[in-house]
CSV table of N, CA and C in Angstrom, one decimal:
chain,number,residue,atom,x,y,z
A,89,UNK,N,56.2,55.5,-7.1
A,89,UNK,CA,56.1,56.1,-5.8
A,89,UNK,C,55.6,57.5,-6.0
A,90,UNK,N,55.9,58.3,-7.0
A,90,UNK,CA,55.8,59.2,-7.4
A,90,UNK,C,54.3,59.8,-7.6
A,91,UNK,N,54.0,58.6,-8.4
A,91,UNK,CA,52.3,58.7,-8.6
A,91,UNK,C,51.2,58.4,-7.4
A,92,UNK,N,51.8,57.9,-6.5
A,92,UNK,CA,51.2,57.5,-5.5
A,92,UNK,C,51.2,58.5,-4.3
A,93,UNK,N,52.2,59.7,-4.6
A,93,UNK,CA,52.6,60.6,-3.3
A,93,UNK,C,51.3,61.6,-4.0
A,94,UNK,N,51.1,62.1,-5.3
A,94,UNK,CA,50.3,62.8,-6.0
A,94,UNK,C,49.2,62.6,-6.2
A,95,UNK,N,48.7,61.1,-6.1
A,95,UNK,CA,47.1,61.2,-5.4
A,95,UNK,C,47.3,61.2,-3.8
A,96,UNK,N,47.9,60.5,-3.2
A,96,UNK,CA,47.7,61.4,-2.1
A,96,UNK,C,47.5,62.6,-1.6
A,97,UNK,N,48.4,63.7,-2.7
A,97,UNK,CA,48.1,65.0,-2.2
A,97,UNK,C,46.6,65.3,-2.4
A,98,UNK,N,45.9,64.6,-3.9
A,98,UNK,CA,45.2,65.4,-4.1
A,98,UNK,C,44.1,64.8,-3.3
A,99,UNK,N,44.0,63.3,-2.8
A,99,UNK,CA,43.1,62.8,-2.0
A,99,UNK,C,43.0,63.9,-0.9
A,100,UNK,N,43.9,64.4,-0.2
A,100,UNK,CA,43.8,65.3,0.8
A,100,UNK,C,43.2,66.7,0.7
A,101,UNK,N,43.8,67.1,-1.0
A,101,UNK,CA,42.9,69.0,-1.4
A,101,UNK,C,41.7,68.5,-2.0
A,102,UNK,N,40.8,67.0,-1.8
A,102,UNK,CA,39.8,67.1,-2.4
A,102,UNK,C,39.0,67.1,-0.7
A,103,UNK,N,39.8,66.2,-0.1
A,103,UNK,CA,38.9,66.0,0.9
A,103,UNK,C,38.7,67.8,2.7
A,104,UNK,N,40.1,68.1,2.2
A,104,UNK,CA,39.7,69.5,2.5
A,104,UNK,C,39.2,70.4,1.7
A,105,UNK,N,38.4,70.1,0.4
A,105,UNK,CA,37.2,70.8,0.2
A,105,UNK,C,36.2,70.2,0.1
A,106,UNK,N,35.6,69.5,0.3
A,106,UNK,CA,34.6,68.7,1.2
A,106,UNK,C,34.5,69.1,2.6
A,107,UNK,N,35.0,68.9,3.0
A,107,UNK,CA,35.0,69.5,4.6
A,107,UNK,C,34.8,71.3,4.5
A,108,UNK,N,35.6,72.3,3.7
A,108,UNK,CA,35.0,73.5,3.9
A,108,UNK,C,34.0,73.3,3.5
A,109,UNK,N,33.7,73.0,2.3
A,109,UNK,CA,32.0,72.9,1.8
A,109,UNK,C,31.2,72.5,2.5
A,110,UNK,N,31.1,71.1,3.4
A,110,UNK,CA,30.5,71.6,4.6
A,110,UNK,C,29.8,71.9,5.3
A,111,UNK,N,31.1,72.8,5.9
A,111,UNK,CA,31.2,73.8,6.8
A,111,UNK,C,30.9,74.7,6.4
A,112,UNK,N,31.0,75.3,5.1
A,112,UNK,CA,29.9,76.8,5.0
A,112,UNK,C,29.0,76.1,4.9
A,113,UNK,N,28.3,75.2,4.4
A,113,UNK,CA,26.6,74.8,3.9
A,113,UNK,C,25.9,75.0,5.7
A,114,UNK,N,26.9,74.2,6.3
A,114,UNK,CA,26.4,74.2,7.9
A,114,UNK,C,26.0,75.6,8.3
A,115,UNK,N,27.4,76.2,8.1
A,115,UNK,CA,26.9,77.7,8.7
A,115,UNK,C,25.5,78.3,7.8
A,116,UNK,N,25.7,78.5,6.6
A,116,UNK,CA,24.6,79.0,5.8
A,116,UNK,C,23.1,78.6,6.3
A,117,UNK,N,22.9,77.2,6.7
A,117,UNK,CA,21.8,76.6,7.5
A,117,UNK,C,21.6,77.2,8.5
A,118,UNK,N,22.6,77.3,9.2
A,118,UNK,CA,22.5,77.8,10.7
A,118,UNK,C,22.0,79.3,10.8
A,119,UNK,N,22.2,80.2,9.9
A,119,UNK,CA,22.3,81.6,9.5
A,119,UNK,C,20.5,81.9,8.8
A,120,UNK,N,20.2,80.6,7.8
A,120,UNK,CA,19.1,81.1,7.2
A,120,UNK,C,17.8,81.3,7.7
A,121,UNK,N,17.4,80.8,9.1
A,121,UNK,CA,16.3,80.9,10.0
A,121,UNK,C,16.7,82.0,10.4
A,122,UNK,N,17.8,83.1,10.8
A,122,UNK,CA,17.8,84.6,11.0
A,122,UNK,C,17.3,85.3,10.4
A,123,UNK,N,17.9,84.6,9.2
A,123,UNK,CA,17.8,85.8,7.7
A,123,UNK,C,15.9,86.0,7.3
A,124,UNK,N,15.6,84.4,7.3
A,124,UNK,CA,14.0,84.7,6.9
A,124,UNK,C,13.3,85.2,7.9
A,125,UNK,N,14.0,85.3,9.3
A,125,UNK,CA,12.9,86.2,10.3
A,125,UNK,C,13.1,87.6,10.0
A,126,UNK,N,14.7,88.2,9.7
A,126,UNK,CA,14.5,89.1,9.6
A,126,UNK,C,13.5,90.1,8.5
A,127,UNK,N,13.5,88.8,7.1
A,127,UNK,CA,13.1,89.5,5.9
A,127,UNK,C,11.6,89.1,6.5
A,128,UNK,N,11.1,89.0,7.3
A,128,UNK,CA,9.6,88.5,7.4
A,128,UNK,C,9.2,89.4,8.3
A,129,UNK,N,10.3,90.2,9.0
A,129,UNK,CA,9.7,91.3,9.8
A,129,UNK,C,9.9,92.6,9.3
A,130,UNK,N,11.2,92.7,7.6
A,130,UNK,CA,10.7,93.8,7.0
A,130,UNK,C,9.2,94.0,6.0
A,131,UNK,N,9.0,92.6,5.6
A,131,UNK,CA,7.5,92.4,5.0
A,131,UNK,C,6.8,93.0,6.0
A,132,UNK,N,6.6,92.5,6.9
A,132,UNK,CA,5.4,92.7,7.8
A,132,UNK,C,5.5,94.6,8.4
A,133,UNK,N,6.5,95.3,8.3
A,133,UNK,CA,6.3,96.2,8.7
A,133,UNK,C,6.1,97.3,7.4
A,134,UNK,N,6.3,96.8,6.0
A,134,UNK,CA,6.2,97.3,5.0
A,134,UNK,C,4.5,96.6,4.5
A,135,UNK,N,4.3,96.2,4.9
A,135,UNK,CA,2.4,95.5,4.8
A,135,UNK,C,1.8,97.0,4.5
A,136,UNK,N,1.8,97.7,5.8
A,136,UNK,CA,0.9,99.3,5.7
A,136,UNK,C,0.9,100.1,4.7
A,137,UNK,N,2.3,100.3,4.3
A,137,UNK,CA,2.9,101.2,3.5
A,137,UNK,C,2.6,101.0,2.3
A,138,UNK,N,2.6,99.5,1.8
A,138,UNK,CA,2.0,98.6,0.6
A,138,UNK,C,0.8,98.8,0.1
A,139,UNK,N,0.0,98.9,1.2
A,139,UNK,CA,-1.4,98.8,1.6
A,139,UNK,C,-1.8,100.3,0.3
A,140,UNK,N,-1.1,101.7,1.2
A,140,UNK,CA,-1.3,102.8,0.5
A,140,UNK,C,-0.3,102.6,-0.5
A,141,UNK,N,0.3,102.4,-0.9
A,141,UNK,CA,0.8,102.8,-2.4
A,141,UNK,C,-0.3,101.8,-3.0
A,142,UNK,N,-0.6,100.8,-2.8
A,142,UNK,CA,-1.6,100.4,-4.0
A,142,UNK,C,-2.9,101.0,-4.1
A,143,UNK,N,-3.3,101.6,-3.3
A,143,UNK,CA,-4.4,102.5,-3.4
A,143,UNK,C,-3.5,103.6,-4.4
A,144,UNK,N,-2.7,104.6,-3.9
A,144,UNK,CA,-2.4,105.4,-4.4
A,144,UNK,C,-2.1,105.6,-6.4
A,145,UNK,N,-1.4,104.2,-6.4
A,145,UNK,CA,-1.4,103.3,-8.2
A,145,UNK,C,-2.9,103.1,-8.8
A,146,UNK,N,-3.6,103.1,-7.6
A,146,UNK,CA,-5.0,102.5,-8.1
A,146,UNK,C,-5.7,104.1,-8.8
A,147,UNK,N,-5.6,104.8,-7.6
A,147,UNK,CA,-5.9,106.5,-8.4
A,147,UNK,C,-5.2,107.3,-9.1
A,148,UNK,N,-3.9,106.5,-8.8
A,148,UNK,CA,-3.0,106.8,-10.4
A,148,UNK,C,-3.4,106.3,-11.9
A,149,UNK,N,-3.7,105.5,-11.8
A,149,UNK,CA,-4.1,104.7,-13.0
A,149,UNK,C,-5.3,105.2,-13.2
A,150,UNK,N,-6.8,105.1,-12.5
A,150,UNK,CA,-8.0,105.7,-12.6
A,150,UNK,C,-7.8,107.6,-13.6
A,151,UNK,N,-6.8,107.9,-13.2
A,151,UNK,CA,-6.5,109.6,-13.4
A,151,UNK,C,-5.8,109.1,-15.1
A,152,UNK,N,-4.9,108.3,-14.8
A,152,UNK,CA,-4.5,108.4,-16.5
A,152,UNK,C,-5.3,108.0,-17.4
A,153,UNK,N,-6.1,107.0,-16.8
A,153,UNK,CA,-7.3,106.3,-18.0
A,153,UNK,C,-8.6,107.8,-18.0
A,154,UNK,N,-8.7,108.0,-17.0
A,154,UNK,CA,-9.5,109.4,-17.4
A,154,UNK,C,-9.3,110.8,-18.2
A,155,UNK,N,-8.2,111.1,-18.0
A,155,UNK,CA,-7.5,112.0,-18.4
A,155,UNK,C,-5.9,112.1,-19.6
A,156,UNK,N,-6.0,111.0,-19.4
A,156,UNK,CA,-4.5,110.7,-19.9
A,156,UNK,C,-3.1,111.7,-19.7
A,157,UNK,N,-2.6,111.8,-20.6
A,157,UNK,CA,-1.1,112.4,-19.8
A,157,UNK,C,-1.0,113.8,-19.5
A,158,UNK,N,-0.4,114.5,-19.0
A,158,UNK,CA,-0.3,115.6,-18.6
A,158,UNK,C,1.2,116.2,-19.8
A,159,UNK,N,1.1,117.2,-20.4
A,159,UNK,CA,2.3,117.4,-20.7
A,159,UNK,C,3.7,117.1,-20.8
A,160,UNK,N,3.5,117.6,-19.2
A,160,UNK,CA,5.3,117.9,-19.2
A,160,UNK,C,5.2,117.0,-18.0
A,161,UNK,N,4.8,115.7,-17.9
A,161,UNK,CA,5.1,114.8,-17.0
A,161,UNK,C,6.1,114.1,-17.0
A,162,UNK,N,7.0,113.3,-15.9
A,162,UNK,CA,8.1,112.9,-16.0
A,162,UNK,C,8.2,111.9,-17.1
A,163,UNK,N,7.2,111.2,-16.8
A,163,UNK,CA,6.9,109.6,-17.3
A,163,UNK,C,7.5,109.6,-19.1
A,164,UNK,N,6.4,111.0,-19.7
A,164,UNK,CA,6.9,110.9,-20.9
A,164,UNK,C,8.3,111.3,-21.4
A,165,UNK,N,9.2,111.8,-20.4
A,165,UNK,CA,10.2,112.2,-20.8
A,165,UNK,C,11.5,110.2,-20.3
A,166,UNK,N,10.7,109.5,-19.4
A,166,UNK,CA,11.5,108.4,-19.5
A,166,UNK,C,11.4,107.5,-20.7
A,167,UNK,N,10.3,107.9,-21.2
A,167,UNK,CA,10.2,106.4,-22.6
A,167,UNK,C,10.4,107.6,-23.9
A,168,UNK,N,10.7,108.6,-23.7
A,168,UNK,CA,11.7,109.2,-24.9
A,168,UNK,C,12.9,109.3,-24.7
A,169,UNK,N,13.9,108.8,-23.3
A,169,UNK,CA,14.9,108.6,-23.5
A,169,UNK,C,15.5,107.7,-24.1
A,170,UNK,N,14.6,106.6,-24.4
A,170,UNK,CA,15.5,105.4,-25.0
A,170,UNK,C,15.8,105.5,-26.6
A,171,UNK,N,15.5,106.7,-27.2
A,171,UNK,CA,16.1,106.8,-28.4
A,171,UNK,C,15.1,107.3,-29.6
A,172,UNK,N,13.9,106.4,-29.4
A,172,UNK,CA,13.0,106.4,-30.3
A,172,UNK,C,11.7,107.2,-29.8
A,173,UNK,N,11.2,107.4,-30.9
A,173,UNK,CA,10.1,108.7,-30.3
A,173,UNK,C,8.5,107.8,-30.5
A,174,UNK,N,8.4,107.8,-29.4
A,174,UNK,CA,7.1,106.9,-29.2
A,174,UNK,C,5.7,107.9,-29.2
A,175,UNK,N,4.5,107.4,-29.9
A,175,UNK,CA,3.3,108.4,-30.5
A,175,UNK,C,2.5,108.4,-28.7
A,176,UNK,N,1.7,109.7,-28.7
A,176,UNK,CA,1.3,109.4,-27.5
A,176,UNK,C,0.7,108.2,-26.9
A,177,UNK,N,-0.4,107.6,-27.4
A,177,UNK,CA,-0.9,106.6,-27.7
A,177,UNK,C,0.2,105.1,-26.8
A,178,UNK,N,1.3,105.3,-27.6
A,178,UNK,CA,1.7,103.9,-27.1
A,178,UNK,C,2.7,104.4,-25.5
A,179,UNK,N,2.8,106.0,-25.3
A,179,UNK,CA,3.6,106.2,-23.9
A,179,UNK,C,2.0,105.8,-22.8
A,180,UNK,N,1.2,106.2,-23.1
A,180,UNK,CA,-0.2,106.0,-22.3
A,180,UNK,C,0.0,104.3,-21.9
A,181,UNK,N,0.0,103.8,-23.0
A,181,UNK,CA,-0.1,102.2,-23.0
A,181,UNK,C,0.5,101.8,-22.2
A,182,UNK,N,2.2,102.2,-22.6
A,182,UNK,CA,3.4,101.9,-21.9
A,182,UNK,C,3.5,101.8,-20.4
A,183,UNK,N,2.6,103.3,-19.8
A,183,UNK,CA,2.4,103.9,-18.6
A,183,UNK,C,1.4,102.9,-17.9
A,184,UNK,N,0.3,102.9,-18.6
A,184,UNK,CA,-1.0,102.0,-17.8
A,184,UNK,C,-0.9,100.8,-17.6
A,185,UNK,N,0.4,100.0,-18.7
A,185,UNK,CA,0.9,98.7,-18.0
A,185,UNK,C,2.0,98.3,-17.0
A,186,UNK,N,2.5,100.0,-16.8
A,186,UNK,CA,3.6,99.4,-15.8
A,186,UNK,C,2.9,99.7,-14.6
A,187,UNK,N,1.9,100.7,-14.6
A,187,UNK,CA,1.3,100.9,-13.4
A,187,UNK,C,0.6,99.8,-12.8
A,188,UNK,N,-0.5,99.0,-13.7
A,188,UNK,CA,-1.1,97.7,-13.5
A,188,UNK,C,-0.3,96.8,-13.5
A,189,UNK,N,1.1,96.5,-14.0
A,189,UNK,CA,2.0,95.1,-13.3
A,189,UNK,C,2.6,95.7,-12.0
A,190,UNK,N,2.9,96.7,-11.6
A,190,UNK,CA,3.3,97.3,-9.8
A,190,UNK,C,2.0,97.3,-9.4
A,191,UNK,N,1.0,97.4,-9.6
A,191,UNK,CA,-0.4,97.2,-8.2
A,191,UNK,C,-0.5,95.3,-8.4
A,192,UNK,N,-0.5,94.4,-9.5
A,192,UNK,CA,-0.8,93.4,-9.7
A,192,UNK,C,0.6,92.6,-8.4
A,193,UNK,N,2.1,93.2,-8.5
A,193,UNK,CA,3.1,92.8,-7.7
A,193,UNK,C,3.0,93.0,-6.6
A,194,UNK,N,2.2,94.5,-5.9
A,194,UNK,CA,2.1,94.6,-4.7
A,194,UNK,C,0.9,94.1,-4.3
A,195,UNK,N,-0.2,93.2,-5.3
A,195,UNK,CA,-1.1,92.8,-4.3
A,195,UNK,C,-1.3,91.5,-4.2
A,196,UNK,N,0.0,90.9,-4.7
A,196,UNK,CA,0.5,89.6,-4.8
A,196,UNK,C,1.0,89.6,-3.1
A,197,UNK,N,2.0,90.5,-3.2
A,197,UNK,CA,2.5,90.3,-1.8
A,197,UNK,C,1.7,90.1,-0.8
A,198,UNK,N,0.5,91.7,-0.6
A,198,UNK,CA,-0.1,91.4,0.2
A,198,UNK,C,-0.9,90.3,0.6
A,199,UNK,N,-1.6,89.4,-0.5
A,199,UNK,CA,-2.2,88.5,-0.4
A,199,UNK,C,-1.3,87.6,0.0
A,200,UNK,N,0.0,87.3,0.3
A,200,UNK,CA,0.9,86.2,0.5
A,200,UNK,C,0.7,86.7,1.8
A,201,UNK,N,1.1,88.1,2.0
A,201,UNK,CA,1.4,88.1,4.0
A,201,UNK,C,-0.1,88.3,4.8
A,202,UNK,N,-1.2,88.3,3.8
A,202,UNK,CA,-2.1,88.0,4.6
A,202,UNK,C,-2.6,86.7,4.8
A,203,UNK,N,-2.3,85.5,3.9
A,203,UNK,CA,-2.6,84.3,3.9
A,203,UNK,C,-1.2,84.1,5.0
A,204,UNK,N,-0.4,84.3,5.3
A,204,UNK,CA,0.6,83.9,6.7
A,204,UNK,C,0.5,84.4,7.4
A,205,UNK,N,-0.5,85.9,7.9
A,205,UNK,CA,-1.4,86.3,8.8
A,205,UNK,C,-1.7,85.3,9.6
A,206,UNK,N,-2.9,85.0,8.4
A,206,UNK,CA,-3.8,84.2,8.7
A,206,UNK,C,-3.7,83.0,10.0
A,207,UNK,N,-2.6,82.8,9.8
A,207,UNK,CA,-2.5,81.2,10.2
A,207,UNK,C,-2.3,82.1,12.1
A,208,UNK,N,-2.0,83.1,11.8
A,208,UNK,CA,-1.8,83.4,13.5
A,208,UNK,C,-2.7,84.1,14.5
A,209,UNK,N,-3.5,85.1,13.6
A,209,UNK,CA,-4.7,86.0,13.9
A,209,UNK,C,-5.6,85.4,15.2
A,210,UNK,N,-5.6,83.9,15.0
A,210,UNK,CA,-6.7,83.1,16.4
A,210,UNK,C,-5.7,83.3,17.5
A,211,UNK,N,-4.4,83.2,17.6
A,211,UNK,CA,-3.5,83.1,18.8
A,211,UNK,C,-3.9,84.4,19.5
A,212,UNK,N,-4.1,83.9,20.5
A,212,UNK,CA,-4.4,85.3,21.8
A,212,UNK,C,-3.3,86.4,21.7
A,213,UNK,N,-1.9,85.8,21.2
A,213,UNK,CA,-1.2,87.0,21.5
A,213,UNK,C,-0.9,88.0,20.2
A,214,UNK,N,-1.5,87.7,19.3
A,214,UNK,CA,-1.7,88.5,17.9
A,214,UNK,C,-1.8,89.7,18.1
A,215,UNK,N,-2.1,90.5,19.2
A,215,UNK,CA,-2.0,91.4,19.2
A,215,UNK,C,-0.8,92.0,19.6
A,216,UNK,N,0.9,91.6,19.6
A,216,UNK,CA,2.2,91.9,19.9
A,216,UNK,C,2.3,92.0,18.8
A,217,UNK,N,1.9,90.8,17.7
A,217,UNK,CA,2.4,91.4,15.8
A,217,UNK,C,2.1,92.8,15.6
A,218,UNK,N,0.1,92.8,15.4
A,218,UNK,CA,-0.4,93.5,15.0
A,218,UNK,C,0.0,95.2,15.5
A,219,UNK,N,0.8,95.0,16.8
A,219,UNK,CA,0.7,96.2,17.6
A,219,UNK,C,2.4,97.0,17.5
A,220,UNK,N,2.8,95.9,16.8
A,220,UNK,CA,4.3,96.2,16.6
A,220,UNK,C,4.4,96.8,15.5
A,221,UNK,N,3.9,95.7,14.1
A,221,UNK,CA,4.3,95.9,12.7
A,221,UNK,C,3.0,97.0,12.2
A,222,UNK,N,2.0,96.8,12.7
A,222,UNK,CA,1.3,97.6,11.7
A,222,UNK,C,1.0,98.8,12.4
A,223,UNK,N,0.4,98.8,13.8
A,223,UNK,CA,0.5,100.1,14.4
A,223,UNK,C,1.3,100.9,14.9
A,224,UNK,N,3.0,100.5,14.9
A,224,UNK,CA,3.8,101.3,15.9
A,224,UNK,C,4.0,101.4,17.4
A,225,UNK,N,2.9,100.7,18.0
A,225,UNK,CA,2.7,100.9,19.4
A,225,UNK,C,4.4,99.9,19.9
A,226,UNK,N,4.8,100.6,21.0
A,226,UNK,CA,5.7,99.9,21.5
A,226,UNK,C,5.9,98.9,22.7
A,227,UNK,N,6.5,97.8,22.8
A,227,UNK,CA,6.5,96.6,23.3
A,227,UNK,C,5.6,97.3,24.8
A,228,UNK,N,6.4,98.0,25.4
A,228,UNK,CA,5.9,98.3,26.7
A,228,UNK,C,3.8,98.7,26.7
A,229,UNK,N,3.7,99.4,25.8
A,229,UNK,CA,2.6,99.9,25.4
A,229,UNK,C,1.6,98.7,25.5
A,230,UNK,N,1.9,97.9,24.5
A,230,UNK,CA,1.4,96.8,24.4
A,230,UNK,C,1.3,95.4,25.3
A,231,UNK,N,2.2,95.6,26.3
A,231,UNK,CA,2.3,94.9,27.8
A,231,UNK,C,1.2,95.4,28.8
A,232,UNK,N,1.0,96.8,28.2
A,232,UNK,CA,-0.2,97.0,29.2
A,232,UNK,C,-1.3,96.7,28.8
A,233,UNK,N,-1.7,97.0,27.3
A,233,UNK,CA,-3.0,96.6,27.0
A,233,UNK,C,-3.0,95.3,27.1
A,234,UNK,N,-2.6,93.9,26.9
A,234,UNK,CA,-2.7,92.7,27.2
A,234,UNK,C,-3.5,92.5,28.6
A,235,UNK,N,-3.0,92.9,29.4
A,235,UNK,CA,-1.7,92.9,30.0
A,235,UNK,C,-0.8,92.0,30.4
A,236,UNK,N,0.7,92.2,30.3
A,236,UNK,CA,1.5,91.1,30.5
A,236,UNK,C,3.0,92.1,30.8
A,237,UNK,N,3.9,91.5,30.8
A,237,UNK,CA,5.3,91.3,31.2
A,237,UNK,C,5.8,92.0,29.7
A,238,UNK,N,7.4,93.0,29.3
A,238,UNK,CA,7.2,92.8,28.3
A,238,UNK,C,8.0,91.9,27.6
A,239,UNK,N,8.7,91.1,28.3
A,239,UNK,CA,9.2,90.0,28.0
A,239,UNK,C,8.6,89.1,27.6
A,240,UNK,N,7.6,88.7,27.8
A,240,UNK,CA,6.3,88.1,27.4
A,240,UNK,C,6.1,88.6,25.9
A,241,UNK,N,5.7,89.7,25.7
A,241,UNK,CA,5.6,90.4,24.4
A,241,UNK,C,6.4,90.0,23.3
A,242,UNK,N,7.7,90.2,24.2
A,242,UNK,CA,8.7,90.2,23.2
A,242,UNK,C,8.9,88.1,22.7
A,243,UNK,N,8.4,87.8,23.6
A,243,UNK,CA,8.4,86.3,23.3
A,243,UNK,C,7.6,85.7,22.8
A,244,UNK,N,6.3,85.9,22.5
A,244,UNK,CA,5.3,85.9,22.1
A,244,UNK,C,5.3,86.1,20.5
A,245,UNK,N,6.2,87.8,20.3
A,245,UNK,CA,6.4,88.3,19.2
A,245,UNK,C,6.8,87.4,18.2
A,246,UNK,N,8.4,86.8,18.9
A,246,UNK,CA,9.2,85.8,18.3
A,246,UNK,C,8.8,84.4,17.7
A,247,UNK,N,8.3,84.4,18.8
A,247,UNK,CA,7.3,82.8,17.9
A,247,UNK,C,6.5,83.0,17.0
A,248,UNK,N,5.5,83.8,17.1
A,248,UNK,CA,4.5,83.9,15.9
A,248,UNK,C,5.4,85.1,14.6
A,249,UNK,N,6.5,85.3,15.1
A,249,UNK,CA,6.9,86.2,13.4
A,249,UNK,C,7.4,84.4,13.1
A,250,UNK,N,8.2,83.4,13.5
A,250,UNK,CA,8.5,82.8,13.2
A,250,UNK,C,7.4,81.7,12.6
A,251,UNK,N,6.6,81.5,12.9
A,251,UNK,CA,5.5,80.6,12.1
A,251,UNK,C,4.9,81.5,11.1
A,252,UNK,N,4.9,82.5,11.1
A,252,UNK,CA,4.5,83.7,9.6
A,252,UNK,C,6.2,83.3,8.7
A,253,UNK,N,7.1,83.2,9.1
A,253,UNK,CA,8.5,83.4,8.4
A,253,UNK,C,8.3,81.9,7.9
A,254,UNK,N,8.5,80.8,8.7
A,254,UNK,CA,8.1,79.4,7.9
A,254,UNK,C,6.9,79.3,6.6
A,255,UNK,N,5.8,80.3,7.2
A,255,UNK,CA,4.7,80.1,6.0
A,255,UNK,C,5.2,80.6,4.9
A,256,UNK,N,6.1,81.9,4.8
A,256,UNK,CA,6.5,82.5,4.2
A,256,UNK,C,7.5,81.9,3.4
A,257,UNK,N,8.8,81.4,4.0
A,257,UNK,CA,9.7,80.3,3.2
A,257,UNK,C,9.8,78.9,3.2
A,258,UNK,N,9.1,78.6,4.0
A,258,UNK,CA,9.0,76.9,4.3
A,258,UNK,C,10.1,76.8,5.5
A,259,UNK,N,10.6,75.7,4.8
A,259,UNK,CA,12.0,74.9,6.2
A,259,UNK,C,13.1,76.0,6.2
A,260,UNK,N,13.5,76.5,4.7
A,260,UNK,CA,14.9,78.0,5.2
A,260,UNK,C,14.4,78.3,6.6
A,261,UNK,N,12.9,78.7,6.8
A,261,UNK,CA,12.9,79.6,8.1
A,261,UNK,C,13.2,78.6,9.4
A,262,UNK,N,13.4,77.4,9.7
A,262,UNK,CA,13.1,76.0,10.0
A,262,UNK,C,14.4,76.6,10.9
């Protein structure tokens, strides 16, 4: 009788953790189409900003392969912190490939958020993205140039960040 009250219990704490489990997975679903719009509308408003730092790495890099280091630059004093005293030669190296794997990562991105651009640029209302994330103009602003409602804008907005957010993660954004 004894053994039988004891799977019982446990039949019950296995099957109330099945049921939480679940119940977070549910929520977690329910939550992750927020979460990829929201990360899909910090991409998109960090696109510009992207844009110029990789130019800016690009004439960084141009300036060190031309010139190479400057003295008393930060750079050399980070790759002498780690203990060992590195010949100039290999801090140059050091420097020119971390600068070329940060422009190589930032132009990875870009090319991702311009290929999920892509897919929306024909839609008439492309211009509520483009007028939001990359130029700053505000919903109202851009109700007039349309012209439209700005509720319109703002709904407009919603749907196409969301078919850029699906390109972006697949079904999470779903």
């Amino acid at each position: 009788m004894a053994k039988r009250q004891k799977k019982s219990d446990i039949e019950k704490i296995i099957e109330r953790a099945v049921k939480e489990g679940i119940e977070a997975g549910r929520k977690q679903a329910e939550r992750a189409p927020l979460d990829a719009y929201r990360a899909t509308e910090r991409r998109l408003y960090a696109l510009s900003t992207l844009l110029k730092k990789v130019q800016d790495d690009r004439e960084k890099l141009q300036e060190l392969e031309q010139h190479g280091l400057h003295e008393r630059s930060r750079d050399i004093i980070r790759f002498h912190r780690s203990g060992q005293r590195l010949s100039y030669e290999e801090i140059l190296e050091a420097l020119t490939l971390d600068i070329r794997a940060s422009i190589a990562a930032d132009e990875t991105e870009i090319e991702t958020l311009k290929k999920a651009l892509a897919q929306i640029e024909s839609d008439p209302y492309y211009p509520v993205v483009k007028g939001r994330y990359f130029e700053g103009i505000s919903d109202e602003e851009i109700a007039r140039q349309i012209p439209c409602d700005e509720r319109t804008v703002r709904r407009h907005r919603n749907r196409l960040v969301r078919v850029v957010a699906v390109w972006l993660y697949g079904a999470e954004a779903v």
